[in-house]
Amino acid sequence: DAKTTQPTSMDCAEGRAANLPCNHSTISGNEYVYWYRQIHSQGPQYIIHGLKNNETNEMASLIITEDRKSSTLILPHATLRDTAVYYCIVRGLDTGRRALTFGSGTRLQVQP
Amino acid sequence: GAGVSQTPSNKVTEKGKYVELRCDPISGHTALYWYRQSLGQGPEFLIYFQGTGAADDSGLPNDRFFAVRPEGSVSTLKIQRTERGDSAVYLCASSLSPTGALLPEQFFGPGTRLTVL
């Protein structure tokens, strides 16, 4: 699986957009980018995934660069409830592995 | 609907004891995963079941760890001769079976916090 690099922590003001970057320069053509988040004392929660096109759902938007070597998760109007650790995961099925490989993630603190 | 549930939510045991951790997946999910999370770290894969069989147990740290899923639903993670280093949050997740190149969304339970004294 491609290795991902994320900043350790970020702050964001409540109501503003939170932009969380992820580098995955070794991604291969059939690997997807997944984002999960983990709120304190809870299990991780799926947010969004993408292959090469930008994606949007009710939680967030995912912007993937044209060369697919990096991506950005955007929370358009961050709230205090969005304070969590955000994990960027790159995974394809070629490896035969079905499990997710979590790194250390980005700890997002939304400030009031 | 009901999500993934795990029992107990907390377990305190003494070094050398045997423990069992239970996971109830979402009904209809054939895939079930166990992960372990140490303080300040991301979850670490332990074992994956597809139906009743362990399709990938490459994450189990040693032979003190074992998991079963006899009827393809509830799963039990068993740890023998517990050590202080086994202290962690044990997370269970379930999902539909993968189709094509896309991994289906995994739904996680709240975890069991295991403390080995």
Coordinates of N, CA and C in Angstrom, one line a residue:
Chain A
D1 N 0.8 -1.2 0.0 CA 0.0 0.0 0.0 C 0.9 1.2 0.0
A2 N 0.4 2.3 -0.7 CA 1.1 3.5 -0.7 C 1.2 4.1 0.7
K3 N 2.3 4.7 1.0 CA 2.5 5.4 2.3 C 1.8 6.8 2.2
T4 N 1.2 7.2 3.3 CA 0.6 8.6 3.3 C 1.4 9.4 4.4
T5 N 1.4 10.7 4.1 CA 2.0 11.7 5.1 C 1.0 12.8 5.3
Q6 N 0.7 13.0 6.6 CA -0.2 14.0 7.1 C 0.4 14.9 8.1
P7 N 0.0 16.1 8.2 CA 0.5 16.9 9.4 C 0.0 16.4 10.7
T8 N 0.8 16.5 11.7 CA 0.4 16.0 13.0 C -0.9 16.6 13.6
S9 N -0.9 17.9 13.4 CA -2.1 18.6 14.0 C -2.4 19.9 13.2
M10 N -3.7 20.3 13.4 CA -4.1 21.5 12.7 C -5.2 22.2 13.6
D11 N -5.3 23.5 13.5 CA -6.4 24.2 14.2 C -7.3 24.8 13.1
C12 N -8.5 25.0 13.4 CA -9.5 25.7 12.5 C -10.5 26.4 13.4
A13 N -10.9 27.6 12.9 CA -12.0 28.3 13.6 C -13.3 27.8 13.3
E14 N -14.2 27.7 14.2 CA -15.5 27.2 14.0 C -16.2 28.1 12.9
G15 N -16.9 27.4 12.0 CA -17.6 28.0 10.9 C -16.7 28.2 9.7
R16 N -15.4 28.1 9.8 CA -14.6 28.2 8.7 C -14.3 26.8 8.1
A17 N -13.8 26.9 6.8 CA -13.4 25.6 6.2 C -12.2 25.0 6.8
A18 N -12.2 23.7 7.0 CA -11.0 23.0 7.4 C -10.4 22.2 6.2
N19 N -9.2 22.5 5.9 CA -8.5 21.8 4.7 C -7.4 20.9 5.2
L20 N -7.6 19.6 5.1 CA -6.6 18.7 5.7 C -5.9 18.0 4.5
P21 N -4.6 18.3 4.4 CA -3.8 17.7 3.3 C -3.3 16.3 3.6
C22 N -3.0 15.6 2.5 CA -2.4 14.3 2.6 C -1.5 14.0 1.4
N23 N -0.3 13.6 1.6 CA 0.6 13.3 0.5 C 0.6 11.8 0.4
H24 N 0.5 11.3 -0.9 CA 0.6 9.9 -1.2 C 1.3 9.7 -2.5
S25 N 2.6 10.1 -2.5 CA 3.3 10.2 -3.8 C 3.5 8.9 -4.5
T26 N 3.4 7.8 -3.7 CA 3.7 6.4 -4.3 C 2.4 5.7 -4.7
I27 N 1.3 6.4 -4.7 CA 0.0 5.8 -5.0 C 0.1 5.1 -6.4
S28 N -0.5 4.0 -6.5 CA -0.6 3.4 -7.8 C -2.0 3.5 -8.5
G29 N -2.1 3.2 -9.7 CA -3.3 3.6 -10.5 C -4.6 3.0 -10.0
N30 N -4.6 1.9 -9.3 CA -5.8 1.3 -8.9 C -6.1 1.4 -7.4
E31 N -5.3 2.3 -6.8 CA -5.5 2.5 -5.3 C -6.4 3.7 -5.1
Y32 N -7.4 3.5 -4.2 CA -8.3 4.5 -3.8 C -7.7 5.3 -2.6
V33 N -8.2 6.5 -2.4 CA -7.9 7.3 -1.2 C -9.1 7.3 -0.3
Y34 N -9.0 6.9 0.9 CA -10.1 6.9 1.9 C -9.8 7.8 3.0
W35 N -10.8 8.5 3.5 CA -10.6 9.3 4.7 C -11.6 8.8 5.8
Y36 N -11.0 8.6 7.0 CA -11.8 8.2 8.2 C -11.5 9.3 9.2
R37 N -12.3 9.4 10.2 CA -12.0 10.2 11.4 C -12.4 9.5 12.6
Q38 N -11.7 9.9 13.7 CA -12.0 9.3 15.0 C -12.1 10.3 16.1
I39 N -13.4 10.5 16.5 CA -13.7 11.4 17.6 C -13.3 10.7 18.9
H40 N -12.8 11.5 19.9 CA -12.3 11.0 21.1 C -13.2 9.9 21.7
S41 N -12.6 8.8 22.1 CA -13.3 7.7 22.7 C -14.4 7.0 21.9
Q42 N -14.3 7.2 20.6 CA -15.2 6.5 19.7 C -14.3 5.7 18.6
G43 N -15.0 4.8 17.9 CA -14.3 4.1 16.8 C -14.2 5.0 15.6
P44 N -13.3 4.7 14.7 CA -13.2 5.5 13.5 C -14.5 5.5 12.7
Q45 N -14.7 6.5 11.9 CA -15.9 6.7 11.1 C -15.5 7.1 9.7
Y46 N -16.1 6.4 8.8 CA -15.8 6.7 7.4 C -16.3 8.1 7.0
I47 N -15.5 8.8 6.2 CA -16.0 10.1 5.7 C -16.2 10.0 4.2
I48 N -15.2 9.7 3.4 CA -15.3 9.8 2.0 C -14.2 9.0 1.3
H49 N -14.3 8.7 0.0 CA -13.3 8.1 -0.7 C -13.3 8.6 -2.1
G50 N -12.1 8.4 -2.8 CA -12.1 8.8 -4.2 C -10.9 8.1 -4.9
L51 N -11.0 8.0 -6.3 CA -10.0 7.4 -7.1 C -9.2 8.5 -7.8
K52 N -9.8 9.3 -8.6 CA -9.1 10.3 -9.3 C -10.0 11.6 -9.5
N53 N -11.3 11.4 -9.4 CA -12.1 12.6 -9.5 C -12.4 13.2 -8.1
N54 N -12.7 14.5 -8.1 CA -13.1 15.1 -6.9 C -14.5 14.5 -6.4
E55 N -14.7 14.4 -5.2 CA -15.9 13.8 -4.6 C -16.4 14.7 -3.5
T56 N -17.8 14.7 -3.4 CA -18.4 15.4 -2.4 C -19.6 14.6 -1.8
N57 N -19.7 14.6 -0.5 CA -20.9 14.0 0.1 C -21.4 15.0 1.2
E58 N -22.3 14.5 2.0 CA -22.9 15.4 3.0 C -21.9 15.8 4.1
M59 N -20.8 15.1 4.2 CA -19.9 15.4 5.3 C -18.7 16.2 4.8
A60 N -18.2 16.0 3.6 CA -17.0 16.6 3.2 C -16.8 16.6 1.7
S61 N -15.8 17.2 1.3 CA -15.3 17.1 -0.1 C -13.9 16.6 -0.2
L62 N -13.6 15.9 -1.2 CA -12.2 15.3 -1.4 C -11.7 15.8 -2.7
I63 N -10.6 16.5 -2.6 CA -9.9 17.0 -3.8 C -8.7 16.2 -4.1
I64 N -8.6 15.6 -5.2 CA -7.4 14.8 -5.5 C -6.7 15.5 -6.7
T65 N -5.3 15.7 -6.5 CA -4.6 16.4 -7.6 C -4.6 15.5 -8.9
E66 N -4.3 16.1 -10.0 CA -4.3 15.4 -11.3 C -3.4 14.3 -11.3
D67 N -2.2 14.5 -10.7 CA -1.2 13.4 -10.7 C -1.5 12.4 -9.6
R68 N -2.5 12.6 -8.8 CA -2.9 11.7 -7.7 C -1.9 11.6 -6.6
K69 N -0.9 12.4 -6.5 CA 0.1 12.3 -5.5 C -0.3 12.9 -4.2
S70 N -1.3 13.7 -4.2 CA -1.8 14.3 -2.9 C -3.3 14.6 -3.0
S71 N -3.9 14.8 -1.9 CA -5.3 15.1 -1.8 C -5.6 16.0 -0.6
T72 N -6.7 16.6 -0.6 CA -7.2 17.4 0.5 C -8.6 17.1 0.9
L73 N -8.8 16.9 2.1 CA -10.2 16.7 2.6 C -10.6 18.1 3.1
I74 N -11.8 18.5 2.7 CA -12.4 19.8 3.0 C -13.6 19.6 3.8
L75 N -13.7 20.2 5.0 CA -14.9 20.3 5.8 C -15.3 21.7 5.6
P76 N -16.4 22.0 4.9 CA -16.7 23.3 4.4 C -17.0 24.3 5.6
H77 N -17.7 23.9 6.6 CA -18.1 24.7 7.7 C -17.8 24.0 9.0
A78 N -16.6 24.0 9.5 CA -16.3 23.2 10.6 C -17.0 23.6 11.9
T79 N -17.4 22.6 12.7 CA -18.1 22.8 13.9 C -17.2 22.1 15.0
L80 N -17.6 22.4 16.3 CA -16.8 21.9 17.4 C -16.9 20.3 17.3
R81 N -18.0 19.8 16.8 CA -18.1 18.3 16.7 C -17.2 17.7 15.7
D82 N -16.5 18.5 14.9 CA -15.6 18.0 13.9 C -14.2 17.8 14.5
T83 N -14.0 18.2 15.8 CA -12.7 18.0 16.4 C -12.5 16.5 16.6
A84 N -11.4 16.0 15.9 CA -11.1 14.6 15.8 C -9.8 14.4 15.2
V85 N -9.4 13.1 15.2 CA -8.2 12.7 14.4 C -8.6 12.2 13.0
Y86 N -8.1 12.8 12.0 CA -8.4 12.4 10.6 C -7.4 11.6 10.0
Y87 N -7.8 10.5 9.4 CA -6.8 9.5 8.8 C -7.0 9.5 7.3
C88 N -5.9 9.6 6.6 CA -5.9 9.4 5.1 C -5.3 8.1 4.9
I89 N -6.0 7.2 4.1 CA -5.6 5.9 3.9 C -5.6 5.6 2.4
V90 N -4.6 5.0 1.9 CA -4.6 4.6 0.4 C -4.5 3.1 0.4
R91 N -5.4 2.6 -0.4 CA -5.5 1.1 -0.4 C -6.1 0.6 -1.8
G92 N -5.5 -0.4 -2.3 CA -6.1 -1.1 -3.4 C -6.3 -2.6 -3.0
L93 N -7.0 -3.3 -3.9 CA -7.3 -4.7 -3.6 C -6.2 -5.7 -4.1
D94 N -5.2 -5.1 -4.8 CA -4.2 -6.0 -5.4 C -3.4 -6.7 -4.3
T95 N -3.3 -6.1 -3.2 CA -2.5 -6.7 -2.1 C -3.2 -7.9 -1.5
G96 N -4.5 -8.0 -1.7 CA -5.3 -9.0 -1.1 C -5.7 -8.7 0.3
R97 N -5.2 -7.6 0.8 CA -5.5 -7.1 2.2 C -6.8 -6.4 2.1
R98 N -7.7 -6.7 3.0 CA -9.0 -6.0 3.1 C -9.0 -5.0 4.2
A99 N -8.1 -5.1 5.2 CA -8.1 -4.2 6.3 C -7.5 -2.9 6.0
L100 N -7.8 -1.9 6.8 CA -7.3 -0.6 6.6 C -6.0 -0.4 7.4
T101 N -5.1 0.3 6.8 CA -3.8 0.6 7.4 C -3.8 2.1 7.9
F102 N -4.0 2.3 9.2 CA -4.0 3.6 9.7 C -2.6 4.1 10.0
G103 N -2.3 5.4 9.7 CA -1.1 6.0 10.2 C -1.5 6.7 11.5
S104 N -0.8 7.8 11.8 CA -1.0 8.6 13.0 C -2.1 9.7 12.8
G105 N -2.4 10.0 11.5 CA -3.5 11.0 11.3 C -3.1 12.4 11.6
T106 N -4.1 13.3 11.4 CA -4.0 14.7 11.7 C -5.0 15.0 12.8
R107 N -4.6 15.5 13.9 CA -5.5 15.9 15.0 C -6.0 17.3 14.7
L108 N -7.3 17.4 14.3 CA -7.9 18.7 14.0 C -8.6 19.2 15.3
Q109 N -8.3 20.4 15.7 CA -8.9 21.1 16.8 C -9.7 22.2 16.2
V110 N -11.0 22.2 16.4 CA -11.9 23.3 15.9 C -12.1 24.2 17.1
Q111 N -11.7 25.5 17.0 CA -11.7 26.4 18.0 C -13.0 27.3 18.0
P112 N -13.6 27.5 19.1 CA -14.8 28.4 19.1 C -14.5 29.8 18.8
Chain B
G1 N -30.6 2.2 12.5 CA -30.4 0.8 12.8 C -29.3 0.6 13.8
A2 N -29.2 -0.7 14.3 CA -28.1 -1.0 15.2 C -26.8 -1.0 14.6
G3 N -25.8 -0.4 15.2 CA -24.4 -0.4 14.7 C -23.7 -1.6 15.3
V4 N -22.4 -1.6 15.2 CA -21.5 -2.6 15.7 C -21.4 -2.4 17.2
S5 N -21.6 -3.5 18.0 CA -21.5 -3.3 19.4 C -20.4 -4.2 19.9
Q6 N -19.8 -3.8 21.0 CA -18.7 -4.5 21.6 C -18.9 -4.6 23.1
T7 N -18.6 -5.8 23.6 CA -18.7 -6.0 25.1 C -17.5 -6.8 25.6
P8 N -17.0 -6.5 26.8 CA -17.4 -5.3 27.6 C -16.9 -4.0 27.1
S9 N -17.3 -2.9 27.6 CA -16.7 -1.6 27.2 C -15.3 -1.4 27.8
N10 N -15.2 -2.0 29.0 CA -13.9 -1.9 29.8 C -13.7 -3.3 30.4
K11 N -12.4 -3.6 30.4 CA -12.0 -4.9 31.0 C -10.7 -4.7 31.7
V12 N -10.7 -5.0 33.0 CA -9.4 -4.9 33.8 C -9.1 -6.3 34.2
T13 N -7.9 -6.7 33.9 CA -7.5 -8.1 34.3 C -6.1 -8.1 34.8
E14 N -5.7 -9.2 35.4 CA -4.3 -9.3 35.9 C -3.4 -10.0 34.9
K15 N -2.2 -9.7 35.0 CA -1.2 -10.3 34.1 C -1.3 -11.8 34.3
G16 N -1.3 -12.5 33.1 CA -1.4 -14.0 33.1 C -2.8 -14.5 32.9
K17 N -3.8 -13.7 33.1 CA -5.2 -14.2 33.0 C -5.6 -14.3 31.5
Y18 N -6.7 -15.0 31.3 CA -7.3 -15.1 30.0 C -8.5 -14.2 29.9
V19 N -8.7 -13.5 28.7 CA -9.8 -12.7 28.5 C -10.5 -12.9 27.1
E20 N -11.7 -12.6 27.1 CA -12.5 -12.8 25.8 C -13.2 -11.4 25.6
L21 N -13.1 -11.0 24.4 CA -13.7 -9.7 24.0 C -14.7 -10.1 22.8
R22 N -15.9 -9.5 22.9 CA -17.0 -9.9 22.0 C -17.3 -8.8 21.1
C23 N -17.7 -9.1 19.8 CA -18.1 -8.2 18.8 C -19.4 -8.6 18.2
D24 N -20.4 -7.8 18.1 CA -21.6 -8.0 17.4 C -21.7 -7.1 16.2
P25 N -21.5 -7.7 15.0 CA -21.4 -6.8 13.8 C -22.8 -6.4 13.3
I26 N -22.8 -5.5 12.4 CA -24.1 -5.1 11.8 C -24.7 -6.3 11.0
S27 N -26.0 -6.6 11.2 CA -26.6 -7.7 10.5 C -26.4 -7.6 9.0
G28 N -26.0 -8.8 8.5 CA -25.8 -8.9 7.0 C -24.4 -8.6 6.6
H29 N -23.6 -8.1 7.5 CA -22.2 -7.8 7.1 C -21.4 -9.1 7.2
T30 N -20.9 -9.5 6.1 CA -20.1 -10.8 6.1 C -18.6 -10.6 6.5
A31 N -18.1 -9.4 6.3 CA -16.7 -9.1 6.7 C -16.7 -8.5 8.1
L32 N -15.7 -9.0 8.9 CA -15.5 -8.6 10.2 C -14.0 -8.4 10.5
Y33 N -13.6 -7.3 11.1 CA -12.2 -7.0 11.4 C -12.0 -6.7 12.9
W34 N -10.9 -7.1 13.3 CA -10.4 -6.7 14.7 C -9.2 -5.8 14.5
Y35 N -9.1 -4.7 15.2 CA -8.0 -3.8 15.3 C -7.6 -3.6 16.7
R36 N -6.4 -3.1 17.0 CA -6.0 -2.8 18.3 C -5.4 -1.4 18.2
Q37 N -5.7 -0.6 19.2 CA -5.2 0.8 19.2 C -4.6 1.2 20.5
S38 N -3.3 1.5 20.5 CA -2.6 1.9 21.7 C -2.7 3.4 21.8
L39 N -2.4 3.9 22.9 CA -2.6 5.4 23.2 C -1.8 6.2 22.2
G40 N -2.5 7.2 21.6 CA -1.8 8.1 20.7 C -1.4 7.5 19.3
Q41 N -1.8 6.3 19.0 CA -1.5 5.7 17.8 C -2.8 5.4 17.0
G42 N -2.7 5.2 15.7 CA -3.8 4.8 14.9 C -4.1 3.3 15.1
P43 N -5.3 2.9 14.8 CA -5.7 1.5 14.9 C -4.7 0.6 14.1
E44 N -4.4 -0.6 14.6 CA -3.5 -1.5 14.0 C -4.3 -2.8 13.7
F45 N -4.3 -3.3 12.5 CA -5.0 -4.5 12.1 C -4.6 -5.7 12.8
L46 N -5.5 -6.6 13.2 CA -5.2 -7.9 13.8 C -5.6 -9.0 13.0
I47 N -6.9 -9.1 12.6 CA -7.5 -10.2 11.9 C -8.7 -9.8 11.2
Y48 N -8.9 -10.5 10.0 CA -10.1 -10.3 9.2 C -10.8 -11.6 8.9
F49 N -12.2 -11.6 9.1 CA -13.0 -12.7 8.8 C -13.9 -12.4 7.6
Q50 N -14.0 -13.4 6.7 CA -15.0 -13.3 5.6 C -15.9 -14.5 5.9
G51 N -17.1 -14.2 6.4 CA -18.0 -15.3 6.9 C -17.4 -15.9 8.1
T52 N -17.3 -17.2 8.2 CA -16.9 -17.9 9.4 C -15.3 -18.1 9.4
G53 N -14.7 -17.9 8.3 CA -13.3 -18.2 8.3 C -12.4 -17.0 8.4
A54 N -11.2 -17.2 9.0 CA -10.3 -16.1 9.1 C -9.5 -16.0 7.8
A55 N -9.8 -14.9 7.0 CA -9.2 -14.8 5.7 C -7.8 -14.2 5.8
D56 N -7.5 -13.5 6.9 CA -6.2 -12.8 7.0 C -6.0 -12.6 8.5
D57 N -5.1 -13.4 9.1 CA -4.7 -13.2 10.5 C -3.3 -12.8 10.7
S58 N -2.8 -12.1 9.6 CA -1.4 -11.7 9.6 C -1.0 -10.6 10.7
G59 N -2.1 -10.0 11.2 CA -1.8 -8.9 12.2 C -1.8 -9.4 13.6
L60 N -2.1 -10.7 13.9 CA -2.1 -11.2 15.3 C -0.6 -11.2 15.7
P61 N -0.3 -10.6 16.9 CA 1.1 -10.4 17.3 C 1.8 -11.7 17.7
N62 N 1.0 -12.7 18.2 CA 1.7 -13.9 18.6 C 0.5 -14.9 18.9
D63 N 0.9 -16.2 19.3 CA -0.1 -17.2 19.4 C -0.9 -17.1 20.7
R64 N -0.7 -16.1 21.5 CA -1.6 -15.9 22.6 C -2.9 -15.3 22.2
F65 N -2.9 -14.7 21.0 CA -4.1 -14.1 20.4 C -4.8 -15.1 19.4
F66 N -6.1 -15.2 19.6 CA -6.9 -16.0 18.7 C -8.3 -15.4 18.6
A67 N -9.0 -15.6 17.5 CA -10.3 -15.1 17.3 C -11.1 -16.1 16.6
V68 N -12.4 -16.1 16.9 CA -13.4 -17.0 16.2 C -14.6 -16.3 15.8
R69 N -15.3 -16.9 14.8 CA -16.6 -16.4 14.3 C -17.4 -17.6 13.8
P70 N -17.8 -18.4 14.7 CA -18.3 -19.8 14.4 C -19.6 -19.8 13.5
E71 N -20.4 -18.8 13.6 CA -21.6 -18.8 12.8 C -21.7 -17.6 11.8
G72 N -20.5 -17.0 11.6 CA -20.5 -15.9 10.6 C -21.1 -14.6 11.0
S73 N -21.4 -14.5 12.4 CA -21.9 -13.3 12.9 C -21.0 -12.7 14.0
V74 N -21.4 -13.1 15.2 CA -20.7 -12.7 16.4 C -19.2 -13.2 16.3
S75 N -18.3 -12.4 16.8 CA -16.9 -12.8 16.9 C -16.4 -12.6 18.3
T76 N -15.5 -13.5 18.7 CA -14.8 -13.3 20.0 C -13.3 -13.3 19.8
L77 N -12.7 -12.3 20.3 CA -11.2 -12.2 20.4 C -10.7 -12.8 21.7
K78 N -9.8 -13.7 21.7 CA -9.4 -14.4 22.9 C -7.9 -14.1 23.1
I79 N -7.6 -13.7 24.3 CA -6.2 -13.4 24.6 C -5.8 -14.3 25.8
Q80 N -4.8 -15.2 25.6 CA -4.3 -16.0 26.7 C -3.1 -15.4 27.4
R81 N -2.9 -15.7 28.6 CA -1.7 -15.3 29.4 C -1.4 -13.8 29.1
T82 N -2.4 -13.0 29.4 CA -2.3 -11.6 29.1 C -1.0 -11.0 29.7
E83 N -0.5 -10.0 29.0 CA 0.7 -9.2 29.4 C 0.4 -7.7 29.5
R84 N 1.1 -7.0 30.3 CA 0.8 -5.6 30.4 C 0.9 -4.9 29.1
G85 N 1.7 -5.3 28.1 CA 1.8 -4.7 26.8 C 0.5 -5.0 26.0
D86 N -0.4 -5.8 26.4 CA -1.6 -6.1 25.7 C -2.7 -5.0 26.0
S87 N -2.4 -4.1 26.9 CA -3.3 -3.1 27.3 C -3.5 -2.1 26.1
A88 N -4.7 -1.9 25.7 CA -5.0 -1.1 24.5 C -6.6 -1.1 24.4
V89 N -7.0 -0.4 23.4 CA -8.4 -0.4 23.0 C -8.5 -1.4 21.8
Y90 N -9.4 -2.3 21.9 CA -9.6 -3.3 20.9 C -10.9 -3.0 20.1
L91 N -10.7 -2.7 18.8 CA -11.8 -2.2 18.0 C -12.3 -3.3 17.1
C92 N -13.6 -3.4 16.9 CA -14.1 -4.3 15.9 C -14.8 -3.5 14.8
A93 N -14.8 -4.0 13.6 CA -15.5 -3.3 12.5 C -16.1 -4.4 11.6
S94 N -17.2 -4.0 10.9 CA -17.8 -4.9 10.0 C -18.1 -4.2 8.7
S95 N -18.3 -4.9 7.6 CA -18.6 -4.3 6.3 C -19.2 -5.4 5.4
L96 N -19.8 -4.9 4.4 CA -20.2 -5.8 3.3 C -19.0 -6.4 2.6
S97 N -19.1 -7.4 1.8 CA -18.0 -8.0 1.2 C -17.5 -7.1 0.1
P98 N -16.1 -7.1 -0.1 CA -15.6 -6.2 -1.1 C -16.0 -6.8 -2.5
T99 N -16.3 -5.8 -3.4 CA -16.5 -6.2 -4.8 C -15.8 -5.3 -5.7
G100 N -15.1 -5.8 -6.7 CA -14.3 -4.9 -7.5 C -13.1 -4.4 -6.8
A101 N -12.6 -3.3 -7.2 CA -11.4 -2.7 -6.6 C -11.7 -1.9 -5.4
L102 N -12.9 -1.6 -5.0 CA -13.3 -0.7 -4.0 C -13.5 -1.4 -2.7
L103 N -12.9 -0.9 -1.6 CA -13.2 -1.5 -0.3 C -14.4 -0.9 0.2
P104 N -15.4 -1.7 0.7 CA -16.6 -1.1 1.3 C -16.3 -0.4 2.6
E105 N -17.2 0.5 2.9 CA -17.1 1.2 4.2 C -17.1 0.3 5.4
Q106 N -16.1 0.5 6.3 CA -16.1 -0.3 7.5 C -16.8 0.5 8.6
F107 N -17.6 -0.2 9.3 CA -18.3 0.4 10.4 C -17.7 -0.1 11.7
F108 N -17.3 0.8 12.5 CA -16.5 0.5 13.8 C -17.4 0.5 15.0
G109 N -17.1 -0.4 15.9 CA -17.8 -0.3 17.2 C -17.0 0.7 18.1
P110 N -17.5 0.9 19.3 CA -16.9 1.8 20.2 C -15.6 1.3 20.9
G111 N -15.4 0.0 20.7 CA -14.1 -0.6 21.3 C -14.3 -1.1 22.7
T112 N -13.4 -2.0 23.1 CA -13.2 -2.5 24.4 C -11.8 -2.0 24.9
R113 N -11.9 -1.3 26.1 CA -10.6 -0.9 26.6 C -10.1 -1.9 27.6
L114 N -9.0 -2.6 27.2 CA -8.4 -3.6 28.0 C -7.2 -3.1 28.8
T115 N -7.3 -3.3 30.1 CA -6.2 -2.9 31.0 C -5.6 -4.1 31.7
V116 N -4.4 -4.4 31.5 CA -3.7 -5.6 32.2 C -2.8 -5.0 33.3
L117 N -3.1 -5.4 34.5 CA -2.4 -4.9 35.6 C -1.1 -5.7 35.9

